Amino acid sequence: MNSLLGPLASAPPRQLLSQTLNFALVLSTAFMLWKFLSVLTDSPSPIVVVLSGSMEPAFQRGDLLFLWNRWKDTKIGEIVVYNVKGKDIPIVHRVVRRFGGGAKALRLLTKGDNNAADDTELYAAGQAYLNRSKDVIGSVVGFVPFVGYVTILLSEYPWLKTALLGIMGLTVIFQRE
């Protein structure tokens, strides 16, 4: 253990402080960028990863999607991302039917391109449609293929997340300037 922490223990306090501040700067910059994108897109989650094959062939598992939530009038055929009450995982599906709009609340019915039936069974108990203003996180405006697969791997293999964080931490600690 001493051989591992040797360079850390022998480092001047000023260098340790500098490395700690650099690490904090990286974390705070990432957080500020996320918040900036959230405000810009009017979406609590402006970037999401496709987790299943329900939207194939339009989107593959692991595709990174960019969302925009400033257009409140959603058209049939538009791909939206929504949250279901009581579930934390966002769902990416296409709008197949819409009701209301204008003075009435816009309600949407969605379906995955690769699914046989619509999403009514995925919705919360007693919910037949999505409320556009309450349930929809945003509409898909762009994507990058397979870039989000890293997120899927990290969630499916928790040991990989621990190993990656350990490597990043050691890199910060032993970084030389």
PDB file of C-alpha atoms in Angstrom, residues 53-117:
ATOM      1  CA  GLY A  53     -34.467  -2.739 -29.821  1.00  0.00           C
ATOM      2  CA  SER A  54     -38.077  -1.510 -29.864  1.00  0.00           C
ATOM      3  CA  MET A  55     -37.284   1.317 -32.318  1.00  0.00           C
ATOM      4  CA  GLU A  56     -35.290  -0.716 -34.844  1.00  0.00           C
ATOM      5  CA  PRO A  57     -34.571  -0.037 -37.665  1.00  0.00           C
ATOM      6  CA  ALA A  58     -34.833   3.714 -36.925  1.00  0.00           C
ATOM      7  CA  PHE A  59     -32.574   3.498 -33.852  1.00  0.00           C
ATOM      8  CA  GLN A  60     -30.370   0.699 -32.615  1.00  0.00           C
ATOM      9  CA  ARG A  61     -29.577  -0.216 -29.035  1.00  0.00           C
ATOM     10  CA  GLY A  62     -26.791   2.108 -27.840  1.00  0.00           C
ATOM     11  CA  ASP A  63     -27.619   5.066 -30.098  1.00  0.00           C
ATOM     12  CA  LEU A  64     -27.222   8.444 -28.397  1.00  0.00           C
ATOM     13  CA  LEU A  65     -30.272  10.685 -28.965  1.00  0.00           C
ATOM     14  CA  PHE A  66     -30.470  14.477 -28.746  1.00  0.00           C
ATOM     15  CA  LEU A  67     -33.802  15.882 -27.562  1.00  0.00           C
ATOM     16  CA  TRP A  68     -35.614  19.176 -27.989  1.00  0.00           C
ATOM     17  CA  ASN A  69     -38.666  20.065 -25.931  1.00  0.00           C
ATOM     18  CA  ARG A  70     -39.466  23.610 -27.027  1.00  0.00           C
ATOM     19  CA  TRP A  71     -41.942  22.540 -29.717  1.00  0.00           C
ATOM     20  CA  LYS A  72     -45.081  21.673 -27.817  1.00  0.00           C
ATOM     21  CA  ASP A  73     -47.113  20.670 -30.900  1.00  0.00           C
ATOM     22  CA  THR A  74     -46.116  17.067 -31.556  1.00  0.00           C
ATOM     23  CA  LYS A  75     -47.033  15.563 -34.935  1.00  0.00           C
ATOM     24  CA  ILE A  76     -47.951  11.985 -35.828  1.00  0.00           C
ATOM     25  CA  GLY A  77     -44.777  10.143 -36.845  1.00  0.00           C
ATOM     26  CA  GLU A  78     -42.552  12.210 -34.566  1.00  0.00           C
ATOM     27  CA  ILE A  79     -40.276  10.234 -32.252  1.00  0.00           C
ATOM     28  CA  VAL A  80     -40.589  11.285 -28.613  1.00  0.00           C
ATOM     29  CA  VAL A  81     -38.984  10.263 -25.345  1.00  0.00           C
ATOM     30  CA  TYR A  82     -41.289   9.970 -22.363  1.00  0.00           C
ATOM     31  CA  ASN A  83     -41.273   8.893 -18.733  1.00  0.00           C
ATOM     32  CA  VAL A  84     -43.945   6.696 -17.224  1.00  0.00           C
ATOM     33  CA  LYS A  85     -45.072   7.533 -13.704  1.00  0.00           C
ATOM     34  CA  GLY A  86     -43.354   5.207 -11.247  1.00  0.00           C
ATOM     35  CA  LYS A  87     -40.580   4.145 -13.660  1.00  0.00           C
ATOM     36  CA  ASP A  88     -37.189   5.830 -14.019  1.00  0.00           C
ATOM     37  CA  ILE A  89     -36.233   4.623 -17.491  1.00  0.00           C
ATOM     38  CA  PRO A  90     -37.171   6.910 -20.403  1.00  0.00           C
ATOM     39  CA  ILE A  91     -38.887   5.259 -23.365  1.00  0.00           C
ATOM     40  CA  VAL A  92     -38.185   6.212 -27.002  1.00  0.00           C
ATOM     41  CA  HIS A  93     -41.182   5.599 -29.299  1.00  0.00           C
ATOM     42  CA  ARG A  94     -43.027   7.086 -32.259  1.00  0.00           C
ATOM     43  CA  VAL A  95     -46.317   9.013 -31.996  1.00  0.00           C
ATOM     44  CA  VAL A  96     -49.047   7.057 -33.821  1.00  0.00           C
ATOM     45  CA  ARG A  97     -52.091   9.035 -32.705  1.00  0.00           C
ATOM     46  CA  ARG A  98     -52.813  12.424 -31.159  1.00  0.00           C
ATOM     47  CA  PHE A  99     -55.884  13.881 -29.494  1.00  0.00           C
ATOM     48  CA  GLY A 100     -56.720  17.394 -28.382  1.00  0.00           C
ATOM     49  CA  GLY A 101     -54.389  20.328 -28.773  1.00  0.00           C
ATOM     50  CA  GLY A 102     -55.146  24.027 -28.737  1.00  0.00           C
ATOM     51  CA  ALA A 103     -57.332  24.766 -25.697  1.00  0.00           C
ATOM     52  CA  LYS A 104     -57.395  21.082 -24.709  1.00  0.00           C
ATOM     53  CA  ALA A 105     -54.326  19.262 -23.429  1.00  0.00           C
ATOM     54  CA  LEU A 106     -52.485  17.422 -26.205  1.00  0.00           C
ATOM     55  CA  ARG A 107     -52.641  13.670 -25.617  1.00  0.00           C
ATOM     56  CA  LEU A 108     -50.472  11.194 -27.513  1.00  0.00           C
ATOM     57  CA  LEU A 109     -50.472   7.470 -28.210  1.00  0.00           C
ATOM     58  CA  THR A 110     -47.053   5.985 -28.969  1.00  0.00           C
ATOM     59  CA  LYS A 111     -45.650   2.724 -30.320  1.00  0.00           C
ATOM     60  CA  GLY A 112     -42.196   1.273 -30.911  1.00  0.00           C
ATOM     61  CA  ASP A 113     -41.440   0.698 -34.605  1.00  0.00           C
ATOM     62  CA  ASN A 114     -40.401  -2.886 -33.824  1.00  0.00           C
ATOM     63  CA  ASN A 115     -43.378  -3.606 -31.527  1.00  0.00           C
ATOM     64  CA  ALA A 116     -46.628  -5.263 -32.584  1.00  0.00           C
ATOM     65  CA  ALA A 117     -48.898  -3.214 -30.279  1.00  0.00           C
TER      66      ALA A 117
END
